Tab-separated table of C-alpha atoms in Angstrom:
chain	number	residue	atom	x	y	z
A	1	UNK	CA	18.083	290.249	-49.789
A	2	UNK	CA	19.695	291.929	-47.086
A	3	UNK	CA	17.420	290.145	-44.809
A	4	UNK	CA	18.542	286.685	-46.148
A	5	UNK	CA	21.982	287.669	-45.971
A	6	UNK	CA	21.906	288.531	-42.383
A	7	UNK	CA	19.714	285.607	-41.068
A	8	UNK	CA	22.202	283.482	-42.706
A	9	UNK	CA	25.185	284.567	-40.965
A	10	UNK	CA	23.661	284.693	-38.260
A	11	UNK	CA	22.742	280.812	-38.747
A	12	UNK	CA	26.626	279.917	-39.704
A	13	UNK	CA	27.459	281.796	-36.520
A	14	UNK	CA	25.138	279.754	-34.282
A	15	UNK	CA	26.247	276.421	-35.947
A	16	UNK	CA	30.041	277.226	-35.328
A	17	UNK	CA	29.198	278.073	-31.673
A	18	UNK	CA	27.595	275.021	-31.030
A	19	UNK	CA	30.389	272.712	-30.565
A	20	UNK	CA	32.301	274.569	-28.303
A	21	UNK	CA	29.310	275.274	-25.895
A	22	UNK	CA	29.511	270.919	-26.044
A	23	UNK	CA	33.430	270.896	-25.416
A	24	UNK	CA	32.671	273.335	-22.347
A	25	UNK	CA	30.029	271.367	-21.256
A	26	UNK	CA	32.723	268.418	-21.481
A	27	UNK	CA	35.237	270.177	-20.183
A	28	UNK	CA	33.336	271.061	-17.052
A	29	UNK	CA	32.156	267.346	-16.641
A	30	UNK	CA	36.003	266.151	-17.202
A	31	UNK	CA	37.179	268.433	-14.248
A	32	UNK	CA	34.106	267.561	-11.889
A	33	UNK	CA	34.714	263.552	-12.200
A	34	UNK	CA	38.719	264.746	-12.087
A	35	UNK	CA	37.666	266.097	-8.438
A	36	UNK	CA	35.159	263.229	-7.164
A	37	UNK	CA	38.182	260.956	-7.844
A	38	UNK	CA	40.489	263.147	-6.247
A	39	UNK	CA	38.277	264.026	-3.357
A	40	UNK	CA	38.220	259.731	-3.241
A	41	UNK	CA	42.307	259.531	-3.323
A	42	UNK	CA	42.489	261.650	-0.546
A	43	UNK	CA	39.589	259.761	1.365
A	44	UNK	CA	41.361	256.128	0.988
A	45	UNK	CA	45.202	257.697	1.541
A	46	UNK	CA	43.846	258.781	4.826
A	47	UNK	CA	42.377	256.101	6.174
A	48	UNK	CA	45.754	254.037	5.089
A	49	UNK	CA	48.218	256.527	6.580
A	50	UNK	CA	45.925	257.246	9.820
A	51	UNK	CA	47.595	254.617	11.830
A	52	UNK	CA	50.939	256.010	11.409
A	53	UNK	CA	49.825	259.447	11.876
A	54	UNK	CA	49.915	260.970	15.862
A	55	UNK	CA	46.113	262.272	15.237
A	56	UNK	CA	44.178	259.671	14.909
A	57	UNK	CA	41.358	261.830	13.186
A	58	UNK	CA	39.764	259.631	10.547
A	59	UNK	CA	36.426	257.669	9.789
A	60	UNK	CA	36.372	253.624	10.526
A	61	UNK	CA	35.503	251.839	7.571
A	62	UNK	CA	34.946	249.489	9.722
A	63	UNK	CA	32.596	248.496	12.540
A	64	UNK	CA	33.935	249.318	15.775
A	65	UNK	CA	34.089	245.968	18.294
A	66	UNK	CA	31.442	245.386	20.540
A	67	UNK	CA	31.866	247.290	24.051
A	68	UNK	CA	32.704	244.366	26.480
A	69	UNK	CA	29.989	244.124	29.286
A	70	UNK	CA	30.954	245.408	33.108
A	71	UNK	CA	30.215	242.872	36.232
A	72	UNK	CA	30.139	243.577	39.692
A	73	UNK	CA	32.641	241.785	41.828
A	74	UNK	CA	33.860	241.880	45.503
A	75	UNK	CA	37.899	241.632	45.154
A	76	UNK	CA	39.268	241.121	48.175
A	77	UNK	CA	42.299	243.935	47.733
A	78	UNK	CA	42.419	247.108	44.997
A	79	UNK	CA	45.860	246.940	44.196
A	80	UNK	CA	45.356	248.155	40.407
A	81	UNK	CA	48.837	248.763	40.364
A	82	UNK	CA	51.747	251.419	41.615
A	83	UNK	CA	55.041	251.422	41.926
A	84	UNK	CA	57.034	249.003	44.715
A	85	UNK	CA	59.126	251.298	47.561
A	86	UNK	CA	61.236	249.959	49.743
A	87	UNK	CA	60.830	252.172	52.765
A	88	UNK	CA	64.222	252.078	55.587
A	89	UNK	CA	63.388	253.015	59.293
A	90	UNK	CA	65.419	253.679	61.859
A	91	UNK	CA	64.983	250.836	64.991
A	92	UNK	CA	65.325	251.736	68.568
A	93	UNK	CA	68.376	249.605	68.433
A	94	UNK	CA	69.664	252.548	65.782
A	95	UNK	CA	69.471	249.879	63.083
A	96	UNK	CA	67.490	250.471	59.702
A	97	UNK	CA	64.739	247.864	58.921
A	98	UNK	CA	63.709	247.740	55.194
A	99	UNK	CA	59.779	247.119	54.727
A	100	UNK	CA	58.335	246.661	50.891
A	101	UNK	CA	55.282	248.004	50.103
A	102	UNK	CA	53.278	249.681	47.315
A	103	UNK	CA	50.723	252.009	48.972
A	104	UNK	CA	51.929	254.670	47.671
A	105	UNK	CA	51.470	258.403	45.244
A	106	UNK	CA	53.360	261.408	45.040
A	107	UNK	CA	51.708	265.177	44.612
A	108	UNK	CA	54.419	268.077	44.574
A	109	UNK	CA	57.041	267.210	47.189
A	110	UNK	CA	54.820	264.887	49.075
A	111	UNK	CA	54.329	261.228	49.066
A	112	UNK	CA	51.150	259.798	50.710
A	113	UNK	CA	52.263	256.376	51.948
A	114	UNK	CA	49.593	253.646	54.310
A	115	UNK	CA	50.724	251.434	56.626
A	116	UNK	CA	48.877	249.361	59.329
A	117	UNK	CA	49.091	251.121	62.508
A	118	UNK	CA	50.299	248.307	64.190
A	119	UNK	CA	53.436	247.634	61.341
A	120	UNK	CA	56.720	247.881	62.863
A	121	UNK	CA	57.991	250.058	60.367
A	122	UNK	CA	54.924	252.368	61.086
A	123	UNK	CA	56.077	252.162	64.573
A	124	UNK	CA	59.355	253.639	63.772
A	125	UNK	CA	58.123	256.399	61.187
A	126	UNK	CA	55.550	257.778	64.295
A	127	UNK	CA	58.594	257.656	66.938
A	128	UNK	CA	61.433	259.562	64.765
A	129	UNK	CA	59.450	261.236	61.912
A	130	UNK	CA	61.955	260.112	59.582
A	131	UNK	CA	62.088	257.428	56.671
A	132	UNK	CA	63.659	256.942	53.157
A	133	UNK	CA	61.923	256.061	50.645
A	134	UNK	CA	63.645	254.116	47.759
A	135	UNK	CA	62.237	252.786	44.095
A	136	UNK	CA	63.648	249.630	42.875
A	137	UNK	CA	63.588	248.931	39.234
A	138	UNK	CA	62.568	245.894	37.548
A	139	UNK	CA	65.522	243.792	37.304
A	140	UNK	CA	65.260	244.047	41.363
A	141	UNK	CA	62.888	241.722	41.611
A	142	UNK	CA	64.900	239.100	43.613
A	143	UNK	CA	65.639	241.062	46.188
A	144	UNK	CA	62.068	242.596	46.569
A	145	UNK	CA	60.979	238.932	46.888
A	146	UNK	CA	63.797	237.493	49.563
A	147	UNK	CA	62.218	240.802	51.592
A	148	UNK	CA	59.015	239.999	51.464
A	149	UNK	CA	56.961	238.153	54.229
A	150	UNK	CA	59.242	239.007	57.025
A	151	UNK	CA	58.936	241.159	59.541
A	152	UNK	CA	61.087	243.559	61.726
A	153	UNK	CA	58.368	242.863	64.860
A	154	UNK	CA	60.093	240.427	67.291
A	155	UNK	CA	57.685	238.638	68.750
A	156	UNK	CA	55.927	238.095	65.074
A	157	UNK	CA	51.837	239.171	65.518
A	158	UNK	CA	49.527	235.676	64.905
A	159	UNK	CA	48.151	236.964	61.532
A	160	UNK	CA	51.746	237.477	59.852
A	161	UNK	CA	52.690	234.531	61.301
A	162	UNK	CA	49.488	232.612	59.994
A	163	UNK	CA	50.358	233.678	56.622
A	164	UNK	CA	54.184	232.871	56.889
A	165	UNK	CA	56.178	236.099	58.090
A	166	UNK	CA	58.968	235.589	60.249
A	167	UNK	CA	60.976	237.886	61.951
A	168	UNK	CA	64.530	239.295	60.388
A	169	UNK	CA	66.804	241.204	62.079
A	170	UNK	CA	69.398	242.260	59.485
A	171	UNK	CA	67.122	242.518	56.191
A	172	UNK	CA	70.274	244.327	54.116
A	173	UNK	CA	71.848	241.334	54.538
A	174	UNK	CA	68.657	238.596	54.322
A	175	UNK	CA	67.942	240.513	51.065
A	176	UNK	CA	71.516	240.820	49.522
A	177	UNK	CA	71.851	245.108	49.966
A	178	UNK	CA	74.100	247.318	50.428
A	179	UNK	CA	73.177	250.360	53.087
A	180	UNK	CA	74.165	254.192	51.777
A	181	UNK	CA	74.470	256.830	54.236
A	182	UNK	CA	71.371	259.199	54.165
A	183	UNK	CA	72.863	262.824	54.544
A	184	UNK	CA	69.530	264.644	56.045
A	185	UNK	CA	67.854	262.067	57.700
A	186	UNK	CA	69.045	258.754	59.899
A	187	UNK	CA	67.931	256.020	58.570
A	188	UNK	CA	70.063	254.247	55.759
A	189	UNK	CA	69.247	254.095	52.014
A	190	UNK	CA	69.852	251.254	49.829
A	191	UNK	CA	72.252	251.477	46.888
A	192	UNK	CA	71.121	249.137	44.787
A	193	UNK	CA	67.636	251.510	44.163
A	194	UNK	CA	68.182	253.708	41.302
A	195	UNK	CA	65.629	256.253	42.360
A	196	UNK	CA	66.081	257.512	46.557
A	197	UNK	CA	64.319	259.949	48.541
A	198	UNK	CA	65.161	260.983	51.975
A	199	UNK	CA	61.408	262.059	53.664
A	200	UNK	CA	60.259	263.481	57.168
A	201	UNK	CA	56.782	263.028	58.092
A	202	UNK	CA	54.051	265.842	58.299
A	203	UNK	CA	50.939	264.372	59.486
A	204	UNK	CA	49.571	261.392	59.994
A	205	UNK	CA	45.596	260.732	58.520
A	206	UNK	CA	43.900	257.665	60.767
A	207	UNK	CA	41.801	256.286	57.878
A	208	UNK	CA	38.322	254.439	57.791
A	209	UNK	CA	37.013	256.649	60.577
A	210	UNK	CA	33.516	255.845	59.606
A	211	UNK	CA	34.269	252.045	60.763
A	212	UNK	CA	34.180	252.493	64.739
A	213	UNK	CA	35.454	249.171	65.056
A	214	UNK	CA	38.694	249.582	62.699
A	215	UNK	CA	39.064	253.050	62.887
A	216	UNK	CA	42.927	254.250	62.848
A	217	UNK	CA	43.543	250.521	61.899
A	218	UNK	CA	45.112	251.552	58.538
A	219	UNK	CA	47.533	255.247	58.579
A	220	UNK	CA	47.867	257.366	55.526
A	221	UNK	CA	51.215	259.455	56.474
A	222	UNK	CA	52.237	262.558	54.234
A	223	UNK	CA	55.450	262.411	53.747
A	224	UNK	CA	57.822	265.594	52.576
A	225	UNK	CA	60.422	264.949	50.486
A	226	UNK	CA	63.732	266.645	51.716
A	227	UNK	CA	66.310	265.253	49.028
A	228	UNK	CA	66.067	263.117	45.726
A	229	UNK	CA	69.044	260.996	44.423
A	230	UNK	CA	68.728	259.028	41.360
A	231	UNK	CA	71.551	257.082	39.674
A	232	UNK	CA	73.341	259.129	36.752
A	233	UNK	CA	71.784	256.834	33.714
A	234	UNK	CA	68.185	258.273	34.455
A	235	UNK	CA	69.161	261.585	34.110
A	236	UNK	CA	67.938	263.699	30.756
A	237	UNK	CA	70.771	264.588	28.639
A	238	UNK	CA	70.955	268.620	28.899
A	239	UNK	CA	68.676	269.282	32.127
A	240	UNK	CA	70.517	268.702	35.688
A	241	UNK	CA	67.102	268.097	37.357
A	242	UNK	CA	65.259	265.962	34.857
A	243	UNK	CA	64.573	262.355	34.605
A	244	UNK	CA	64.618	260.355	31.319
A	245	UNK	CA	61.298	258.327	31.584
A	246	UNK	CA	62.673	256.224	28.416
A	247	UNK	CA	65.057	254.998	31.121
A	248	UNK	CA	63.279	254.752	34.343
A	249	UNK	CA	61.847	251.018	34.588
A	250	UNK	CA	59.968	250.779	37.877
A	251	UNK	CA	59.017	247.677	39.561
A	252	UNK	CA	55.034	247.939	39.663
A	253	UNK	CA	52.969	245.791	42.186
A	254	UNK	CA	49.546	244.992	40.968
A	255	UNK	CA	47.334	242.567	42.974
A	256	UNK	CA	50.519	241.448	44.394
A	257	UNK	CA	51.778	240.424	41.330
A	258	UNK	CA	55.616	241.842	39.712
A	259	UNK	CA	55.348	243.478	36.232
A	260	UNK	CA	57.793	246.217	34.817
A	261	UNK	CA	56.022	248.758	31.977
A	262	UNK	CA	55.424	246.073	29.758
A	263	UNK	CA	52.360	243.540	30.017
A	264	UNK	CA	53.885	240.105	31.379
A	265	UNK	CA	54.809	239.376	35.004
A	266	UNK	CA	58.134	239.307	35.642
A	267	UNK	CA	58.892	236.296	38.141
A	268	UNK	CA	56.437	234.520	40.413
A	269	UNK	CA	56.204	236.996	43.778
A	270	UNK	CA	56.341	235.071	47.292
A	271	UNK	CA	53.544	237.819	48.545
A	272	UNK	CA	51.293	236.436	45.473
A	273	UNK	CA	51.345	233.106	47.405
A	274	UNK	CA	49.482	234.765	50.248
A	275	UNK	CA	45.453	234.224	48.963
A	276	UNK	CA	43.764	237.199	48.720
A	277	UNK	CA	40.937	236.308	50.822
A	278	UNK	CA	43.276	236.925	53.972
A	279	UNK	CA	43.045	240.737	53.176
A	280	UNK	CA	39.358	240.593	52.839
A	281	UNK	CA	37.288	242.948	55.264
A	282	UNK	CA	33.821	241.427	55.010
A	283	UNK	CA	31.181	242.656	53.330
A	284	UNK	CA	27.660	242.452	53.457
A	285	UNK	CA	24.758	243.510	50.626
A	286	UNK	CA	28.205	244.726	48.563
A	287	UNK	CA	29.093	247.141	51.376
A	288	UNK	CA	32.090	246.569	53.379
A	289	UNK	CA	30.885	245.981	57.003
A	290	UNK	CA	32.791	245.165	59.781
A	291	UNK	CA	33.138	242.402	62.276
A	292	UNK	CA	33.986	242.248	65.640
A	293	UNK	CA	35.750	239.069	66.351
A	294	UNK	CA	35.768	237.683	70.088
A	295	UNK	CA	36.737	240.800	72.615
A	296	UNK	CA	39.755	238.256	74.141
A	297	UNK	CA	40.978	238.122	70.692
A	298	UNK	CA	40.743	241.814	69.657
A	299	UNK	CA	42.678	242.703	72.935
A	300	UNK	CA	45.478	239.919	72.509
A	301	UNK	CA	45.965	241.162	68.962
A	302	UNK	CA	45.932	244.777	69.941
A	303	UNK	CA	49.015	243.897	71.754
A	304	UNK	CA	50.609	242.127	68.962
A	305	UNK	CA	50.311	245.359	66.773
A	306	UNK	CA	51.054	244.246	63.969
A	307	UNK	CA	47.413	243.793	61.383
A	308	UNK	CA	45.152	243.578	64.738
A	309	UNK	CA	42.838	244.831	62.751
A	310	UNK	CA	42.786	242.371	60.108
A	311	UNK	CA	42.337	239.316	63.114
A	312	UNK	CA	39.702	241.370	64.435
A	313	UNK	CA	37.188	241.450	61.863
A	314	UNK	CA	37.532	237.866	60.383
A	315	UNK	CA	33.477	236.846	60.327
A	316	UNK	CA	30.930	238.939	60.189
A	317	UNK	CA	28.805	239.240	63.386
């Protein structure tokens, strides 16, 4: 009897612990589909706050776009784009002659700047070290363009004048600008420029010396910068040496073209109407090669100054 008795308990024990091993079993399902859906939630959220967020660390759920296929091409210039400057020079006359131009990068205190060796305002760099260099902004545009195509060089060489230079003596006044008294160097700088740098030169690079025939053609001249001025409004609230790049809108040259930091050109630019093909130095299997135009011609051109080199290697021998 006792027997009975215990194997019976024992069975009402077993059938009361039954359902509760089910409701764990439950339990432990409800809570594992309660994290697959959260683990979801936090998958989608993601993906619809990534674009807002300043890491964009998330998987596409879509296919990425198809890679667009590179081409070789021959353009004529590689002006991807920098920053206009409107370099002053002092004349022998002691006047300052304004040249635009967009060769141009700054490392440190230097500026790297190239010029034809034959350009007038290269000329006047060489003979008194000195220059200023000054950044226009966008909204300048105007009088970029009423400098541009015209020349300092009296008499005018034959390849500016083939592409429609023409000499100016007074270029503050041709372009509507006001000269500002440089304090360390001579030559003037220009008021309306929000950003001015007075510069001395350092040493003078004569570039494409493996090209015999147009070697020191084109100079790359380090430049130190002595003093910077900018107009108060660029300045960064709270630092006296720091410039607010919200503010700063720089007139950029790219393949001759105006633009400011946004994506449209700004105006038509009168050095745009120039076709690119006059810049060209000629190439042959995709390497640039040289040729040597006519010796008479070299020689006359060479005593021009200005581009000889460009005159000098228009077909390829």
């Amino acid at each position: 009897m006792l027997i009975l008795r215990n194997s019976f308990l024992q069975f009402l024990v077993f059938k009361k612990q039954q359902p509760k091993k089910k409701k764990k079993k439950k339990r432990r399902k409800e809570k594992r589909n309660t994290r697959i859906r959260s683990h979801i939630l936090l998958f989608l959220g993601a993906q619809l706050l990534a674009p807002f967020s300043p890491v964009h660390t998330y998987v596409r759920l879509t296919p990425r776009p198809p890679i667009n296929m590179h081409h070789q091409i021959s353009p004529a210039i590689l002006y991807w784009g920098t920053p206009v400057v409107l370099i002053t020079s002092e004349n022998t006359d002691g006047t300052s002659n304004i040249a635009p131009m967009s060769s141009a990068w700054w490392l440190g205190d230097r500026c790297m700047i190239g010029l034809s060796s034959g350009a007038h305002t290269s000329k006047n760099i060489l003979r008194t070290k000195q220059c200023v260099l000054n950044l226009p902004s966008e909204d300048m545009t105007a009088h970029v363009n009423a400098l541009a195509r015209t020349t300092g060089a009296n008499p005018t060489s034959a390849w500016k004048a083939s592409v429609g230079y023409r000499y100016v003596k007074d270029k503050f006044a041709h372009a509507k600008l006001t000269p500002q008294p440089s304090e360390l160097v001579v030559p003037c700088r220009i008021l309306e420029c929000p950003v001015q740098m007075e510069a001395e030169l350092v040493k003078v690079n004569e570039m494409m010396g493996d090209l015999p025939e147009r070697k020191g053609s084109i100079l790359a001249m380090e430049l130190k910068i002595l003093r910077v001025y900018v107009e108060d409004d660029l300045r960064l609230g709270g630092y006296a040496n720091r410039i607010d790049s919200e503010k700063w809108q720089p007139l950029i040259m790219c393949f001759s073209e105006f633009y400011g930091m946004g994506k449209h050109k700004l105006v038509p630019s009168r050095l745009a109407e120039i076709d690119e093909e006059a810049y060209r130095s000629p190439r042959k299997n995709g390497v640039m090669q040289v040729a040597v135009a006519d010796e008479k011609t070299c020689n006359d051109e060479s005593k021009d100054g200005e581009h000889a080199s460009s005159l000098c290697v228009l077909r390829v021998s």
